[in-house]
Amino acid sequence: MSSVTVRVPAKVNVQLSVGPLREDGFHDLVNVFHAVSIFDEVAAKESESITVAVTGDWADQVPVDDENLAIRAARALAKHAGRGYGADLVIRKAIPVAGGMAGGSADAAGALVACNELWGLGLPVEDLMEIAADLGSDVPFSLMGGTALGTGRGERLTELPTAGTFHWTFATAHGGLSTPRVYAECDRLRAAAMAEVPWPEPDADLVAALRAGDPHALGRRLSNDLQPAALTLRPALATTLEAGRRLGALGAIVSGSGPTCAFLAEDAAHATRLARAIPESAPTRTTTAAHGPTPGATIL
Ligand code: C5P
């Protein structure tokens, strides 16, 4: 095997309930992940050392040094296998960078699957999941895909049953938001409000809406505890959410830590209409119609 290409989906969180700040600096979550059809591709080629290059939309905003999550993933896998393997990684980027859609996590998951194959390691997915959890809270879900309940930091996953296909529109913004900064702002707002932070619990109505494939019910139950923090840091996102609501979106939320906004549509045609019309009244970088759930990291 001289070259392997892996396709990895973006995610939106249909429920993101953030518990109290833990001693390790993370928050316990109830994080309902849903994989959607915006994909990065990670290609791995035989090489002496581990390198990365990035092409496509957003390429200029991705670090190609030791910060790059795909490089860190390939190194962690080589270490796990106990040998100095090499790979030239090429990432074709379509998932927004620092956009709240797990783009970095997708690239890490893609690198794990591609290098496992390229190096002939044959590690089972359970091993990849463990390495993934050390790389970042969202990386295990990027491997798994579909729709899943994440607890702990978000890395402990249980698949959730869904029916049919949900149609979405995503509006990206100019400039990203740093995830640690958004969590810190969430803590700051909560401290200022002196509000008790409840232990996060899965929303039974949301889980039922996913199981039934009912976009109207799902749209009413979308929730994201990071949204007030993202809106404080980026007030213009309120205009974007409002534009989608006025155009009949069934639900409108900030995706994860933002600044991408997610709109649930009635069907594929409605998603396309939202993607065309939202930029007419809101400051977006791009809009894309997509659908979910989609599979996790897959070898092409
Ligand atoms: O795990 P990951 O590297 O993606 O997390 C990035 C940052 O997001 C963490 O350093 C932390 O500030 C915040 N985070 C958190 N609680 C979580 C997940 C992430 O506070 N459950």
mmCIF file of C-alpha atoms and ligand atoms in Angstrom:
data_model
loop_
_atom_site.group_PDB
_atom_site.id
_atom_site.type_symbol
_atom_site.label_atom_id
_atom_site.label_comp_id
_atom_site.label_asym_id
_atom_site.label_seq_id
_atom_site.Cartn_x
_atom_site.Cartn_y
_atom_site.Cartn_z
ATOM 1 C CA MET A 1 0.000 0.000 0.000
ATOM 2 C CA SER A 2 1.787 3.194 -1.141
ATOM 3 C CA SER A 3 -1.067 5.681 -0.642
ATOM 4 C CA VAL A 4 -4.356 5.758 1.319
ATOM 5 C CA THR A 5 -7.096 8.417 1.264
ATOM 6 C CA VAL A 6 -9.671 8.783 4.039
ATOM 7 C CA ARG A 7 -12.813 10.927 4.023
ATOM 8 C CA VAL A 8 -13.984 12.408 7.345
ATOM 9 C CA PRO A 9 -17.197 14.341 8.105
ATOM 10 C CA ALA A 10 -17.779 17.592 9.989
ATOM 11 C CA LYS A 11 -20.118 17.577 12.999
ATOM 12 C CA VAL A 12 -22.809 19.736 14.484
ATOM 13 C CA ASN A 13 -23.887 19.389 18.116
ATOM 14 C CA VAL A 14 -27.663 19.116 18.294
ATOM 15 C CA GLN A 15 -27.457 19.256 22.103
ATOM 16 C CA LEU A 16 -24.438 20.684 23.899
ATOM 17 C CA SER A 17 -25.012 20.853 27.649
ATOM 18 C CA VAL A 18 -21.978 22.069 29.552
ATOM 19 C CA GLY A 19 -21.594 21.031 33.195
ATOM 20 C CA PRO A 20 -19.429 22.673 35.850
ATOM 21 C CA LEU A 21 -15.720 23.322 35.247
ATOM 22 C CA ARG A 22 -13.644 20.297 36.338
ATOM 23 C CA GLU A 23 -10.311 20.371 38.115
ATOM 24 C CA ASP A 24 -8.508 19.249 34.929
ATOM 25 C CA GLY A 25 -9.742 22.364 33.074
ATOM 26 C CA PHE A 26 -12.403 20.482 31.067
ATOM 27 C CA HIS A 27 -16.174 20.444 31.533
ATOM 28 C CA ASP A 28 -18.388 17.383 31.842
ATOM 29 C CA LEU A 29 -20.717 17.437 28.869
ATOM 30 C CA VAL A 30 -23.814 15.982 27.385
ATOM 31 C CA ASN A 31 -22.824 16.347 23.785
ATOM 32 C CA VAL A 32 -25.120 14.958 21.097
ATOM 33 C CA PHE A 33 -22.953 14.806 17.990
ATOM 34 C CA HIS A 34 -24.370 14.531 14.470
ATOM 35 C CA ALA A 35 -22.031 13.969 11.488
ATOM 36 C CA VAL A 36 -22.854 15.988 8.361
ATOM 37 C CA SER A 37 -21.845 15.859 4.697
ATOM 38 C CA ILE A 38 -19.056 18.426 4.690
ATOM 39 C CA PHE A 39 -15.872 16.394 4.356
ATOM 40 C CA ASP A 40 -12.128 16.762 4.697
ATOM 41 C CA GLU A 41 -9.941 14.235 2.896
ATOM 42 C CA VAL A 42 -6.675 13.044 4.409
ATOM 43 C CA ALA A 43 -4.255 11.253 2.060
ATOM 44 C CA ALA A 44 -1.201 9.459 3.464
ATOM 45 C CA LYS A 45 1.779 8.412 1.309
ATOM 46 C CA GLU A 46 4.838 6.377 2.267
ATOM 47 C CA SER A 47 7.695 8.538 3.440
ATOM 48 C CA GLU A 48 10.734 8.597 5.722
ATOM 49 C CA SER A 49 9.276 11.152 8.149
ATOM 50 C CA ILE A 50 5.845 12.551 9.110
ATOM 51 C CA THR A 51 4.926 15.730 7.185
ATOM 52 C CA VAL A 52 1.695 17.557 6.378
ATOM 53 C CA ALA A 53 0.492 19.827 3.567
ATOM 54 C CA VAL A 54 -2.964 21.402 3.267
ATOM 55 C CA THR A 55 -4.961 22.215 0.122
ATOM 56 C CA GLY A 56 -8.462 23.483 -0.619
ATOM 57 C CA ASP A 57 -10.719 25.997 1.054
ATOM 58 C CA TRP A 58 -9.334 27.322 4.363
ATOM 59 C CA ALA A 59 -5.837 25.882 3.639
ATOM 60 C CA ASP A 60 -4.033 29.112 4.514
ATOM 61 C CA GLN A 61 -5.466 29.044 8.059
ATOM 62 C CA VAL A 62 -4.262 25.579 9.042
ATOM 63 C CA PRO A 63 -0.976 25.296 10.981
ATOM 64 C CA VAL A 64 1.471 22.842 9.370
ATOM 65 C CA ASP A 65 3.816 22.675 12.356
ATOM 66 C CA ASP A 66 3.665 20.525 15.500
ATOM 67 C CA GLU A 67 0.309 22.077 16.385
ATOM 68 C CA ASN A 68 -1.312 20.295 13.426
ATOM 69 C CA LEU A 69 -3.625 17.619 14.828
ATOM 70 C CA ALA A 70 -3.075 15.241 11.884
ATOM 71 C CA ILE A 71 0.697 15.235 12.504
ATOM 72 C CA ARG A 72 0.102 14.702 16.220
ATOM 73 C CA ALA A 73 -2.257 11.828 15.401
ATOM 74 C CA ALA A 74 0.250 10.120 13.073
ATOM 75 C CA ARG A 75 3.002 10.485 15.682
ATOM 76 C CA ALA A 76 0.775 9.117 18.454
ATOM 77 C CA LEU A 77 -0.098 6.113 16.258
ATOM 78 C CA ALA A 78 3.589 5.442 15.393
ATOM 79 C CA LYS A 79 4.427 5.632 19.103
ATOM 80 C CA HIS A 80 1.595 3.223 19.935
ATOM 81 C CA ALA A 81 2.948 0.817 17.296
ATOM 82 C CA GLY A 82 6.423 1.220 18.780
ATOM 83 C CA ARG A 83 8.234 2.140 15.564
ATOM 84 C CA GLY A 84 9.472 5.205 13.702
ATOM 85 C CA TYR A 85 7.015 5.098 10.810
ATOM 86 C CA GLY A 86 6.791 7.982 8.292
ATOM 87 C CA ALA A 87 3.979 9.420 6.140
ATOM 88 C CA ASP A 88 3.462 12.454 3.930
ATOM 89 C CA LEU A 89 -0.059 13.632 4.788
ATOM 90 C CA VAL A 90 -2.068 15.844 2.444
ATOM 91 C CA ILE A 91 -5.297 17.317 3.850
ATOM 92 C CA ARG A 92 -7.946 18.584 1.441
ATOM 93 C CA LYS A 93 -9.871 20.989 3.640
ATOM 94 C CA ALA A 94 -13.556 21.763 3.277
ATOM 95 C CA ILE A 95 -14.537 21.863 6.981
ATOM 96 C CA PRO A 96 -14.207 25.412 8.378
ATOM 97 C CA VAL A 97 -11.091 26.041 10.472
ATOM 98 C CA ALA A 98 -11.793 27.028 14.121
ATOM 99 C CA GLY A 99 -15.465 26.937 13.094
ATOM 100 C CA GLY A 100 -17.083 24.700 15.739
ATOM 101 C CA MET A 101 -17.458 21.779 13.328
ATOM 102 C CA ALA A 102 -14.548 19.595 14.531
ATOM 103 C CA GLY A 103 -12.374 20.249 11.482
ATOM 104 C CA GLY A 104 -9.095 19.655 13.328
ATOM 105 C CA SER A 105 -10.534 16.553 14.969
ATOM 106 C CA ALA A 106 -11.635 15.249 11.561
ATOM 107 C CA ASP A 107 -8.086 15.579 10.246
ATOM 108 C CA ALA A 108 -6.698 13.761 13.294
ATOM 109 C CA ALA A 109 -9.225 10.938 12.838
ATOM 110 C CA GLY A 110 -8.411 10.785 9.107
ATOM 111 C CA ALA A 111 -4.679 10.558 9.820
ATOM 112 C CA LEU A 112 -5.231 7.722 12.337
ATOM 113 C CA VAL A 113 -7.264 5.640 9.887
ATOM 114 C CA ALA A 114 -5.008 6.415 6.891
ATOM 115 C CA CYS A 115 -1.740 5.620 8.708
ATOM 116 C CA ASN A 116 -3.175 2.482 10.342
ATOM 117 C CA GLU A 117 -3.837 1.237 6.792
ATOM 118 C CA LEU A 118 -0.676 2.638 5.140
ATOM 119 C CA TRP A 119 1.591 1.102 7.770
ATOM 120 C CA GLY A 120 -0.324 -2.205 7.758
ATOM 121 C CA LEU A 121 -0.851 -2.025 11.528
ATOM 122 C CA GLY A 122 -4.346 -3.516 11.467
ATOM 123 C CA LEU A 123 -5.212 -1.945 14.833
ATOM 124 C CA PRO A 124 -8.863 -2.426 15.815
ATOM 125 C CA VAL A 125 -11.105 0.617 16.055
ATOM 126 C CA GLU A 126 -11.113 0.362 19.893
ATOM 127 C CA ASP A 127 -7.352 1.101 19.910
ATOM 128 C CA LEU A 128 -7.810 4.002 17.482
ATOM 129 C CA MET A 129 -10.611 5.357 19.706
ATOM 130 C CA GLU A 130 -8.269 5.406 22.731
ATOM 131 C CA ILE A 131 -5.520 7.237 20.865
ATOM 132 C CA ALA A 132 -8.195 9.586 19.479
ATOM 133 C CA ALA A 133 -9.489 10.515 22.958
ATOM 134 C CA ASP A 134 -5.970 11.600 23.995
ATOM 135 C CA LEU A 135 -5.722 13.866 20.943
ATOM 136 C CA GLY A 136 -8.944 15.801 21.624
ATOM 137 C CA SER A 137 -12.447 15.467 23.040
ATOM 138 C CA ASP A 138 -14.126 15.380 19.595
ATOM 139 C CA VAL A 139 -11.680 13.060 17.773
ATOM 140 C CA PRO A 140 -13.392 9.770 18.777
ATOM 141 C CA PHE A 141 -16.667 11.015 17.274
ATOM 142 C CA SER A 142 -14.923 11.936 14.003
ATOM 143 C CA LEU A 143 -13.852 8.272 13.769
ATOM 144 C CA MET A 144 -17.329 6.993 14.596
ATOM 145 C CA GLY A 145 -19.671 9.346 12.710
ATOM 146 C CA GLY A 146 -23.455 8.908 12.620
ATOM 147 C CA THR A 147 -25.254 10.410 15.611
ATOM 148 C CA ALA A 148 -23.969 9.775 19.125
ATOM 149 C CA LEU A 149 -24.314 10.810 22.733
ATOM 150 C CA GLY A 150 -20.963 11.949 24.129
ATOM 151 C CA THR A 151 -20.377 12.193 27.881
ATOM 152 C CA GLY A 152 -17.309 12.913 30.000
ATOM 153 C CA ARG A 153 -15.292 15.442 27.981
ATOM 154 C CA GLY A 154 -17.412 14.290 25.032
ATOM 155 C CA GLU A 155 -15.116 11.350 24.277
ATOM 156 C CA ARG A 156 -17.289 8.585 25.801
ATOM 157 C CA LEU A 157 -19.713 7.706 23.019
ATOM 158 C CA THR A 158 -22.960 5.812 22.659
ATOM 159 C CA GLU A 159 -24.550 5.551 19.219
ATOM 160 C CA LEU A 160 -28.039 7.096 18.985
ATOM 161 C CA PRO A 161 -30.583 5.655 16.558
ATOM 162 C CA THR A 162 -31.985 8.024 13.926
ATOM 163 C CA ALA A 163 -34.502 7.665 11.106
ATOM 164 C CA GLY A 164 -34.104 9.132 7.631
ATOM 165 C CA THR A 165 -31.983 12.133 6.745
ATOM 166 C CA PHE A 166 -31.867 15.604 8.287
ATOM 167 C CA HIS A 167 -31.150 18.561 6.002
ATOM 168 C CA TRP A 168 -28.988 21.440 7.183
ATOM 169 C CA THR A 169 -27.540 24.736 6.070
ATOM 170 C CA PHE A 170 -24.263 25.960 7.548
ATOM 171 C CA ALA A 171 -23.201 29.600 7.471
ATOM 172 C CA THR A 172 -19.507 30.157 8.124
ATOM 173 C CA ALA A 173 -18.100 33.431 9.421
ATOM 174 C CA HIS A 174 -14.993 35.454 8.648
ATOM 175 C CA GLY A 175 -12.390 34.513 11.276
ATOM 176 C CA GLY A 176 -12.579 31.597 13.697
ATOM 177 C CA LEU A 177 -13.280 31.355 17.444
ATOM 178 C CA SER A 178 -10.885 29.597 19.809
ATOM 179 C CA THR A 179 -12.638 26.744 21.643
ATOM 180 C CA PRO A 180 -10.843 27.308 25.009
ATOM 181 C CA ARG A 181 -11.752 30.996 24.778
ATOM 182 C CA VAL A 182 -15.446 30.231 24.262
ATOM 183 C CA TYR A 183 -15.515 27.782 27.210
ATOM 184 C CA ALA A 184 -13.734 30.403 29.359
ATOM 185 C CA GLU A 185 -16.324 33.020 28.337
ATOM 186 C CA CYS A 186 -19.114 30.554 29.229
ATOM 187 C CA ASP A 187 -17.539 30.160 32.711
ATOM 188 C CA ARG A 188 -17.213 33.950 33.049
ATOM 189 C CA LEU A 189 -20.867 34.591 32.111
ATOM 190 C CA ARG A 190 -22.012 31.909 34.554
ATOM 191 C CA ALA A 191 -19.877 33.316 37.372
ATOM 192 C CA ALA A 192 -21.251 36.805 36.688
ATOM 193 C CA ALA A 193 -24.853 35.498 36.793
ATOM 194 C CA MET A 194 -24.026 33.501 39.964
ATOM 195 C CA ALA A 195 -26.224 30.767 38.511
ATOM 196 C CA GLU A 196 -26.066 27.190 39.763
ATOM 197 C CA VAL A 197 -24.701 25.006 36.933
ATOM 198 C CA PRO A 198 -26.846 21.873 36.696
ATOM 199 C CA TRP A 199 -25.403 18.444 35.943
ATOM 200 C CA PRO A 200 -25.957 17.917 32.189
ATOM 201 C CA GLU A 201 -28.593 15.381 31.160
ATOM 202 C CA PRO A 202 -29.635 14.110 27.722
ATOM 203 C CA ASP A 203 -32.819 15.757 26.410
ATOM 204 C CA ALA A 204 -35.333 12.901 26.048
ATOM 205 C CA ASP A 205 -37.464 14.868 23.537
ATOM 206 C CA LEU A 206 -34.421 15.533 21.348
ATOM 207 C CA VAL A 207 -33.393 11.862 21.445
ATOM 208 C CA ALA A 208 -36.984 10.910 20.482
ATOM 209 C CA ALA A 209 -36.984 13.428 17.592
ATOM 210 C CA LEU A 210 -33.743 11.917 16.244
ATOM 211 C CA ARG A 211 -35.149 8.405 16.547
ATOM 212 C CA ALA A 212 -38.362 9.421 14.764
ATOM 213 C CA GLY A 213 -36.558 11.371 12.016
ATOM 214 C CA ASP A 214 -38.797 14.357 12.826
ATOM 215 C CA PRO A 215 -37.044 17.604 11.799
ATOM 216 C CA HIS A 216 -39.787 19.844 13.256
ATOM 217 C CA ALA A 217 -39.437 18.259 16.714
ATOM 218 C CA LEU A 218 -35.629 18.270 16.448
ATOM 219 C CA GLY A 219 -35.638 21.927 15.394
ATOM 220 C CA ARG A 220 -37.592 22.875 18.542
ATOM 221 C CA ARG A 221 -35.131 21.010 20.813
ATOM 222 C CA LEU A 222 -31.739 22.149 19.399
ATOM 223 C CA SER A 223 -29.668 23.604 22.255
ATOM 224 C CA ASN A 224 -26.140 24.800 22.854
ATOM 225 C CA ASP A 225 -24.888 26.074 26.231
ATOM 226 C CA LEU A 226 -21.875 27.648 24.485
ATOM 227 C CA GLN A 227 -24.109 29.876 22.344
ATOM 228 C CA PRO A 228 -24.389 32.835 24.786
ATOM 229 C CA ALA A 229 -20.574 32.877 25.062
ATOM 230 C CA ALA A 230 -20.093 32.703 21.280
ATOM 231 C CA LEU A 231 -22.644 35.520 20.818
ATOM 232 C CA THR A 232 -20.905 37.681 23.424
ATOM 233 C CA LEU A 233 -17.569 37.220 21.664
ATOM 234 C CA ARG A 234 -19.119 37.624 18.181
ATOM 235 C CA PRO A 235 -22.373 39.672 18.432
ATOM 236 C CA ALA A 236 -22.877 39.626 14.632
ATOM 237 C CA LEU A 237 -23.815 35.941 14.854
ATOM 238 C CA ALA A 238 -27.198 37.005 16.275
ATOM 239 C CA THR A 239 -27.988 38.606 12.890
ATOM 240 C CA THR A 240 -27.062 35.370 11.102
ATOM 241 C CA LEU A 241 -29.261 33.229 13.376
ATOM 242 C CA GLU A 242 -32.159 35.678 12.992
ATOM 243 C CA ALA A 243 -31.832 35.663 9.182
ATOM 244 C CA GLY A 244 -32.220 31.866 9.138
ATOM 245 C CA ARG A 245 -35.201 31.951 11.501
ATOM 246 C CA ARG A 246 -36.965 34.559 9.355
ATOM 247 C CA LEU A 247 -36.447 32.326 6.328
ATOM 248 C CA GLY A 248 -38.290 29.482 8.045
ATOM 249 C CA ALA A 249 -35.422 27.401 9.469
ATOM 250 C CA LEU A 250 -36.869 24.788 11.858
ATOM 251 C CA GLY A 251 -34.042 25.532 14.289
ATOM 252 C CA ALA A 252 -31.053 27.878 14.340
ATOM 253 C CA ILE A 253 -28.017 27.465 16.621
ATOM 254 C CA VAL A 254 -24.341 28.210 16.820
ATOM 255 C CA SER A 255 -22.443 25.005 15.963
ATOM 256 C CA GLY A 256 -20.316 23.901 18.945
ATOM 257 C CA SER A 257 -18.043 26.764 20.001
ATOM 258 C CA GLY A 258 -18.851 28.635 16.754
ATOM 259 C CA PRO A 259 -18.694 30.848 14.845
ATOM 260 C CA THR A 260 -20.396 28.630 12.225
ATOM 261 C CA CYS A 261 -24.211 28.777 12.491
ATOM 262 C CA ALA A 262 -26.350 25.702 11.802
ATOM 263 C CA PHE A 263 -29.905 25.815 10.433
ATOM 264 C CA LEU A 264 -32.207 22.811 10.288
ATOM 265 C CA ALA A 265 -34.280 22.748 7.085
ATOM 266 C CA GLU A 266 -37.530 21.063 6.055
ATOM 267 C CA ASP A 267 -35.874 19.197 3.172
ATOM 268 C CA ALA A 268 -32.989 19.432 0.699
ATOM 269 C CA ALA A 269 -34.663 22.157 -1.394
ATOM 270 C CA HIS A 270 -35.309 24.287 1.712
ATOM 271 C CA ALA A 271 -31.648 23.861 2.772
ATOM 272 C CA THR A 272 -30.530 25.095 -0.660
ATOM 273 C CA ARG A 273 -32.906 28.087 -0.433
ATOM 274 C CA LEU A 274 -31.563 28.978 3.026
ATOM 275 C CA ALA A 275 -27.982 28.737 1.745
ATOM 276 C CA ARG A 276 -28.807 31.190 -1.067
ATOM 277 C CA ALA A 277 -30.890 33.642 0.968
ATOM 278 C CA ILE A 278 -29.089 33.931 4.348
ATOM 279 C CA PRO A 279 -26.095 35.876 2.924
ATOM 280 C CA GLU A 280 -28.487 38.516 1.552
ATOM 281 C CA SER A 281 -29.207 39.758 5.077
ATOM 282 C CA ALA A 282 -26.339 38.464 7.260
ATOM 283 C CA PRO A 283 -22.550 38.809 7.227
ATOM 284 C CA THR A 284 -21.394 35.291 6.237
ATOM 285 C CA ARG A 285 -18.209 33.981 4.599
ATOM 286 C CA THR A 286 -19.847 31.007 2.877
ATOM 287 C CA THR A 287 -23.073 29.016 3.156
ATOM 288 C CA THR A 288 -23.399 25.295 2.402
ATOM 289 C CA ALA A 289 -26.335 22.902 2.295
ATOM 290 C CA ALA A 290 -25.538 19.495 3.802
ATOM 291 C CA HIS A 291 -27.245 16.458 5.315
ATOM 292 C CA GLY A 292 -26.750 14.045 8.166
ATOM 293 C CA PRO A 293 -26.105 11.588 9.606
ATOM 294 C CA THR A 294 -23.070 10.501 7.582
ATOM 295 C CA PRO A 295 -20.495 7.783 8.370
ATOM 296 C CA GLY A 296 -17.293 8.568 10.262
ATOM 297 C CA ALA A 297 -13.732 8.327 8.884
ATOM 298 C CA THR A 298 -13.927 6.073 5.795
ATOM 299 C CA ILE A 299 -11.164 4.767 3.506
ATOM 300 C CA LEU A 300 -11.929 5.737 -0.109
HETATM 301 O O1 C5P B 1 -10.328 18.367 23.877
HETATM 302 P P1 C5P B 1 -10.041 19.568 23.047
HETATM 303 O O2 C5P B 1 -8.560 19.757 22.792
HETATM 304 O O3 C5P B 1 -10.825 19.646 21.802
HETATM 305 O O4 C5P B 1 -10.501 20.797 23.933
HETATM 306 C C1 C5P B 1 -10.122 22.103 23.608
HETATM 307 C C2 C5P B 1 -10.453 23.005 24.785
HETATM 308 O O5 C5P B 1 -11.874 23.118 24.918
HETATM 309 C C3 C5P B 1 -9.974 22.513 26.132
HETATM 310 O O6 C5P B 1 -8.655 22.906 26.383
HETATM 311 C C4 C5P B 1 -10.968 23.192 27.080
HETATM 312 O O7 C5P B 1 -10.631 24.544 27.273
HETATM 313 C C5 C5P B 1 -12.250 23.161 26.284
HETATM 314 N N1 C5P B 1 -13.086 21.989 26.609
HETATM 315 C C6 C5P B 1 -13.720 21.950 27.841
HETATM 316 N N2 C5P B 1 -14.507 20.859 28.150
HETATM 317 C C7 C5P B 1 -14.671 19.865 27.265
HETATM 318 C C8 C5P B 1 -14.053 19.903 25.998
HETATM 319 C C9 C5P B 1 -13.257 20.989 25.692
HETATM 320 O O8 C5P B 1 -13.587 22.860 28.653
HETATM 321 N N3 C5P B 1 -15.435 18.843 27.589
#
